[in-house]
Short mmCIF file of C-alpha atoms and ligand atoms in Angstrom, two decimals:
data_model
loop_
_atom_site.label_atom_id
_atom_site.label_comp_id
_atom_site.label_asym_id
_atom_site.label_seq_id
_atom_site.Cartn_x
_atom_site.Cartn_y
_atom_site.Cartn_z
CA MET P 195 118.73 -151.33 2.08
CA SER P 196 116.23 -151.40 5.17
CA ILE P 197 113.03 -149.32 5.07
CA ALA P 198 110.42 -148.34 7.50
CA LEU P 199 107.01 -147.14 6.83
CA ILE P 200 105.04 -144.19 8.39
CA VAL P 201 101.29 -144.13 7.68
CA PRO P 202 99.83 -140.80 8.63
CA ALA P 203 96.15 -141.78 9.58
CA ALA P 204 95.32 -139.03 12.06
CA GLY P 205 92.98 -136.97 9.90
CA SER P 206 89.31 -136.81 10.77
CA GLY P 207 86.42 -138.10 8.64
CA ARG P 208 84.75 -134.81 8.40
CA ARG P 209 84.87 -134.21 4.55
CA LEU P 210 83.71 -137.79 4.26
CA GLY P 211 80.69 -137.01 6.43
CA SER P 212 81.95 -139.64 9.03
CA GLU P 213 82.02 -139.20 12.82
CA ARG P 214 85.00 -141.69 12.99
CA PRO P 215 88.67 -141.00 11.70
CA LYS P 216 88.69 -141.40 7.89
CA ALA P 217 91.07 -144.17 7.99
CA LEU P 218 88.77 -146.29 10.16
CA VAL P 219 85.84 -145.96 7.54
CA ASP P 220 84.89 -149.32 6.00
CA LEU P 221 85.85 -149.76 2.37
CA ASP P 222 84.12 -152.86 1.06
CA GLY P 223 84.26 -154.72 4.41
CA VAL P 224 87.69 -153.61 5.49
CA ALA P 225 88.93 -150.45 7.26
CA ILE P 226 90.85 -148.13 4.82
CA VAL P 227 93.82 -148.13 7.00
CA ARG P 228 94.12 -151.84 6.83
CA ARG P 229 93.56 -152.00 3.06
CA THR P 230 96.59 -149.31 2.79
CA LEU P 231 99.00 -151.48 4.99
CA ALA P 232 98.05 -154.58 2.95
CA LYS P 233 99.66 -152.93 0.05
CA PHE P 234 103.13 -153.11 1.79
CA ALA P 235 103.04 -156.73 2.37
CA GLY P 236 106.11 -158.28 1.02
CA ILE P 237 108.08 -155.11 0.42
CA PRO P 238 111.71 -156.36 0.76
CA ASP P 239 113.53 -155.33 4.10
CA LEU P 240 110.44 -153.50 5.57
CA THR P 241 111.61 -153.50 9.20
CA GLU P 242 108.62 -151.64 10.94
CA THR P 243 105.46 -149.79 10.38
CA VAL P 244 104.29 -146.75 12.34
CA VAL P 245 100.67 -145.88 12.07
CA VAL P 246 99.83 -142.31 13.27
CA VAL P 247 96.40 -141.81 14.58
CA PRO P 248 94.07 -139.44 16.39
CA GLU P 249 94.91 -139.26 20.05
CA THR P 250 91.37 -140.22 20.95
CA ALA P 251 91.27 -143.26 18.60
CA VAL P 252 94.32 -145.30 19.55
CA GLN P 253 92.28 -148.18 21.00
CA GLU P 254 90.01 -148.29 17.81
CA PHE P 255 92.92 -148.30 15.58
CA ASN P 256 94.50 -151.20 17.69
CA SER P 257 91.34 -153.23 16.99
CA ALA P 258 91.07 -152.32 13.38
CA LEU P 259 94.74 -153.58 12.95
CA GLU P 260 94.45 -156.59 14.96
CA GLY P 261 95.81 -160.06 13.58
CA LEU P 262 97.04 -158.76 10.19
CA GLU P 263 97.16 -161.73 7.76
CA PHE P 264 100.26 -159.97 6.07
CA HIS P 265 103.63 -158.87 7.14
CA VAL P 266 104.77 -155.24 7.44
CA GLY P 267 107.53 -155.62 9.96
CA ASP P 268 106.65 -154.56 13.67
CA VAL P 269 103.60 -152.40 13.80
CA HIS P 270 103.34 -149.34 16.30
CA ILE P 271 100.39 -147.14 16.64
CA VAL P 272 101.14 -143.61 17.99
CA SER P 273 99.26 -140.49 18.47
CA GLY P 274 99.45 -137.66 15.81
CA GLY P 275 99.19 -133.90 15.87
CA ASP P 276 97.03 -131.19 14.53
CA THR P 277 98.61 -131.04 11.17
CA ARG P 278 99.71 -133.94 8.78
CA GLN P 279 103.26 -132.25 9.20
CA ALA P 280 103.13 -132.72 13.01
CA SER P 281 101.69 -136.38 12.58
CA VAL P 282 104.61 -137.34 10.40
CA ARG P 283 107.15 -135.79 12.81
CA LEU P 284 105.54 -137.73 15.63
CA GLY P 285 105.82 -140.93 13.47
CA LEU P 286 109.43 -140.28 12.80
CA GLU P 287 110.29 -139.94 16.50
CA ALA P 288 108.58 -143.38 17.00
CA VAL P 289 110.73 -145.19 14.45
CA GLY P 290 113.01 -147.52 16.38
CA SER P 291 115.01 -149.43 13.72
CA ASN P 292 117.26 -146.82 12.38
CA PRO P 293 116.41 -147.86 8.81
CA ASP P 294 118.30 -146.68 5.58
CA LEU P 295 115.07 -145.36 3.85
CA ILE P 296 111.85 -144.02 5.32
CA CYS P 297 108.44 -144.44 3.23
CA VAL P 298 105.62 -141.80 4.21
CA HIS P 299 102.30 -143.12 2.76
CA ASP P 300 98.83 -141.62 3.53
CA ALA P 301 96.36 -144.04 4.93
CA ALA P 302 93.86 -142.17 2.61
CA ARG P 303 95.48 -143.86 -0.46
CA PRO P 304 94.57 -147.51 -0.09
CA LEU P 305 94.58 -148.14 -3.94
CA VAL P 306 98.20 -147.37 -4.47
CA SER P 307 99.66 -149.88 -6.96
CA ARG P 308 102.47 -152.24 -5.93
CA ARG P 309 104.34 -151.09 -9.13
CA THR P 310 104.21 -147.39 -7.90
CA LEU P 311 105.59 -148.48 -4.43
CA ALA P 312 108.20 -150.52 -6.03
CA ASP P 313 109.19 -147.69 -8.54
CA VAL P 314 109.35 -144.89 -5.91
CA ILE P 315 111.44 -147.03 -3.44
CA ALA P 316 113.86 -147.97 -6.38
CA ALA P 317 114.29 -144.18 -7.29
CA ALA P 318 114.88 -143.17 -3.71
CA ARG P 319 117.56 -145.98 -3.39
CA VAL P 320 119.36 -144.23 -5.83
CA SER P 321 118.61 -140.47 -5.40
CA GLY P 322 117.76 -140.31 -1.72
CA ALA P 323 114.30 -138.77 -2.29
CA ALA P 324 111.43 -139.52 -4.60
CA CYS P 325 107.63 -139.26 -4.61
CA ALA P 326 104.85 -140.52 -6.67
CA GLY P 327 102.90 -138.14 -8.88
CA SER P 328 100.53 -137.85 -11.71
CA ARG P 329 100.43 -135.22 -14.59
CA ALA P 330 97.73 -132.61 -14.30
CA VAL P 331 94.76 -133.44 -16.34
CA ASP P 332 92.70 -130.42 -15.77
CA SER P 333 93.52 -126.96 -16.69
CA VAL P 334 94.83 -125.19 -13.62
CA ARG P 335 94.57 -121.53 -12.63
CA GLU P 336 96.38 -119.89 -9.58
CA ASP P 337 94.52 -117.63 -7.28
CA LEU P 338 96.23 -114.30 -7.13
CA GLY P 339 94.33 -113.30 -3.98
CA ASP P 340 92.74 -110.23 -5.08
CA GLY P 341 89.73 -111.66 -6.90
CA ARG P 342 91.88 -112.53 -10.08
CA THR P 343 93.29 -115.76 -11.19
CA ARG P 344 96.03 -116.51 -13.69
CA ALA P 345 96.27 -119.65 -16.04
CA LEU P 346 99.21 -121.98 -15.35
CA ASP P 347 100.94 -124.15 -17.97
CA ARG P 348 99.60 -127.63 -17.09
CA THR P 349 102.28 -129.48 -19.20
CA ARG P 350 104.72 -128.40 -16.56
CA LEU P 351 102.55 -129.40 -13.44
CA TRP P 352 102.65 -132.39 -11.41
CA MET P 353 99.88 -133.54 -8.94
CA VAL P 354 101.92 -134.85 -5.92
CA GLU P 355 100.93 -138.04 -4.17
CA THR P 356 102.36 -140.55 -1.77
CA PRO P 357 104.23 -142.77 -1.43
CA GLN P 358 107.27 -140.41 -0.72
CA VAL P 359 110.56 -142.23 0.20
CA PHE P 360 113.68 -140.64 1.64
CA ARG P 361 116.95 -141.49 3.22
CA PHE P 362 115.97 -141.77 6.86
CA GLU P 363 118.43 -138.99 8.20
CA LEU P 364 117.31 -136.65 5.26
CA LEU P 365 113.62 -136.64 6.49
CA MET P 366 114.58 -136.37 9.97
CA LYS P 367 116.87 -133.47 9.24
CA ALA P 368 114.08 -131.87 7.06
CA HIS P 369 111.50 -132.07 9.72
CA HIS P 370 113.62 -130.75 12.46
CA THR P 371 114.71 -127.63 10.27
CA ALA P 372 111.13 -127.14 9.16
CA LYS P 373 109.94 -127.05 12.85
CA ALA P 374 112.82 -124.79 13.89
CA MET P 375 112.13 -122.49 10.91
CA ARG P 376 108.43 -122.68 11.29
CA PHE P 377 108.21 -123.83 7.89
CA THR P 378 105.00 -125.58 7.02
CA ALA P 379 103.97 -127.70 3.93
CA THR P 380 101.35 -130.20 3.07
CA ASP P 381 103.82 -132.99 2.14
CA ASP P 382 107.16 -134.21 3.06
CA ALA P 383 108.90 -133.75 -0.45
CA SER P 384 108.38 -129.83 0.12
CA LEU P 385 110.06 -130.11 3.51
CA VAL P 386 113.01 -132.13 1.86
CA GLU P 387 113.47 -129.70 -0.96
CA GLN P 388 113.17 -126.67 1.37
CA ALA P 389 116.11 -128.50 3.39
CA GLY P 390 118.18 -128.26 0.13
CA HIS P 391 117.73 -131.79 -1.40
CA PRO P 392 116.01 -132.22 -4.70
CA VAL P 393 113.26 -134.58 -4.99
CA GLU P 394 112.60 -136.92 -7.96
CA ILE P 395 108.96 -137.50 -9.20
CA VAL P 396 107.90 -141.00 -10.31
CA GLU P 397 104.80 -141.16 -12.38
CA SER P 398 102.00 -143.32 -10.69
CA THR P 399 100.76 -146.43 -12.42
CA GLY P 400 97.06 -147.24 -11.82
CA SER P 401 94.66 -145.31 -9.53
CA ASN P 402 96.37 -143.68 -6.68
CA LEU P 403 93.03 -142.19 -5.59
CA LYS P 404 93.02 -140.22 -2.39
CA ILE P 405 89.83 -140.79 -0.29
CA THR P 406 88.61 -137.34 0.65
CA LYS P 407 84.82 -137.30 -0.02
CA GLN P 408 81.87 -139.68 -0.08
CA GLU P 409 82.13 -139.96 -4.07
CA ASP P 410 85.83 -141.06 -3.74
CA LEU P 411 84.65 -143.92 -1.40
CA GLU P 412 81.99 -144.98 -4.04
CA LEU P 413 84.75 -144.90 -6.70
CA ALA P 414 87.12 -146.84 -4.67
CA LYS P 415 84.67 -149.63 -4.20
CA VAL P 416 84.06 -149.82 -7.91
CA LEU P 417 87.91 -149.87 -8.51
CA ILE P 418 88.27 -152.67 -5.96
CA ALA P 419 85.38 -154.74 -7.49
CA ARG P 420 87.03 -154.42 -10.89
CA SER P 421 90.62 -155.38 -9.69
CA GLU P 422 89.09 -158.43 -7.84
CA SER P 423 86.99 -159.72 -10.93
CA ARG P 424 90.33 -159.68 -12.81
CA ARG P 425 92.19 -162.01 -10.46
O1 C5P W 724 93.57 -134.36 5.03
P1 C5P W 724 94.27 -135.20 4.00
O2 C5P W 724 93.50 -136.28 3.27
O3 C5P W 724 95.01 -134.37 3.08
O4 C5P W 724 95.49 -136.08 4.87
C1 C5P W 724 96.37 -136.84 4.22
C2 C5P W 724 96.89 -137.96 5.27
O5 C5P W 724 97.27 -137.13 6.39
C3 C5P W 724 95.62 -138.78 5.66
O6 C5P W 724 95.87 -140.04 5.66
C4 C5P W 724 95.32 -138.08 7.17
O7 C5P W 724 94.78 -139.16 7.89
C5 C5P W 724 96.81 -137.85 7.46
N1 C5P W 724 96.72 -136.74 8.54
C6 C5P W 724 97.40 -136.86 9.86
N2 C5P W 724 97.39 -135.93 10.71
C7 C5P W 724 96.65 -134.71 10.70
C8 C5P W 724 95.96 -134.56 9.29
C9 C5P W 724 95.94 -135.54 8.32
O8 C5P W 724 97.96 -138.00 9.91
N3 C5P W 724 96.60 -133.92 11.54
#
């Protein structure tokens, strides 16, 4: 089954305290987005990779992804939108190879394990829609909007991550329907579910840290140093 990859990387570096887009920030000598792409090297039947970047930073991303020393199919760099959802939609429109499956993986998660990638892809091959997630470890409360909060049962809660993998036409349909219905969500699994298709959750293995703040960057450096010392 052929697969294409969309990497939303059009977010700003504001919460990281960076002037540059987050995905271009240096993580131990390598731009975050380049580390993220490297995790997909050797994924079987990966035909192409679309990296969705801020409109004003196309040239910078071109430089950051020059001369890749690994294979992730044909790489296209396209401009994103104001929201993650718009960026993924623009990425979908740039996919040229009509793959069977599409994988969406945030540039901000460069530490994803190869095992998690393989597991989510394998699940989506069978069910058509799967995403990575982790069990909630903190107690969680819901904001009721009137100054009160309410405890939720964390044993029933998942923290949803990427990679998220879907049948290509299913994700296309979900995005077009969401746009027509003005439905917005922070991830693609929500759109697919809204379009009427269930999404399977696959528990992540290893750290699938999302780099958001400066302390995440520091933690990512420690985790990279640890994994390199084990090689
Ligand atoms: O902001 P957050 O970390 O939740 O974004 C998740 C991913 O979506 C990041 O990799 C970010 O670059 C991307 N994004 C995007 N377009 C936007 C906002 C975020 O591609 N407008």
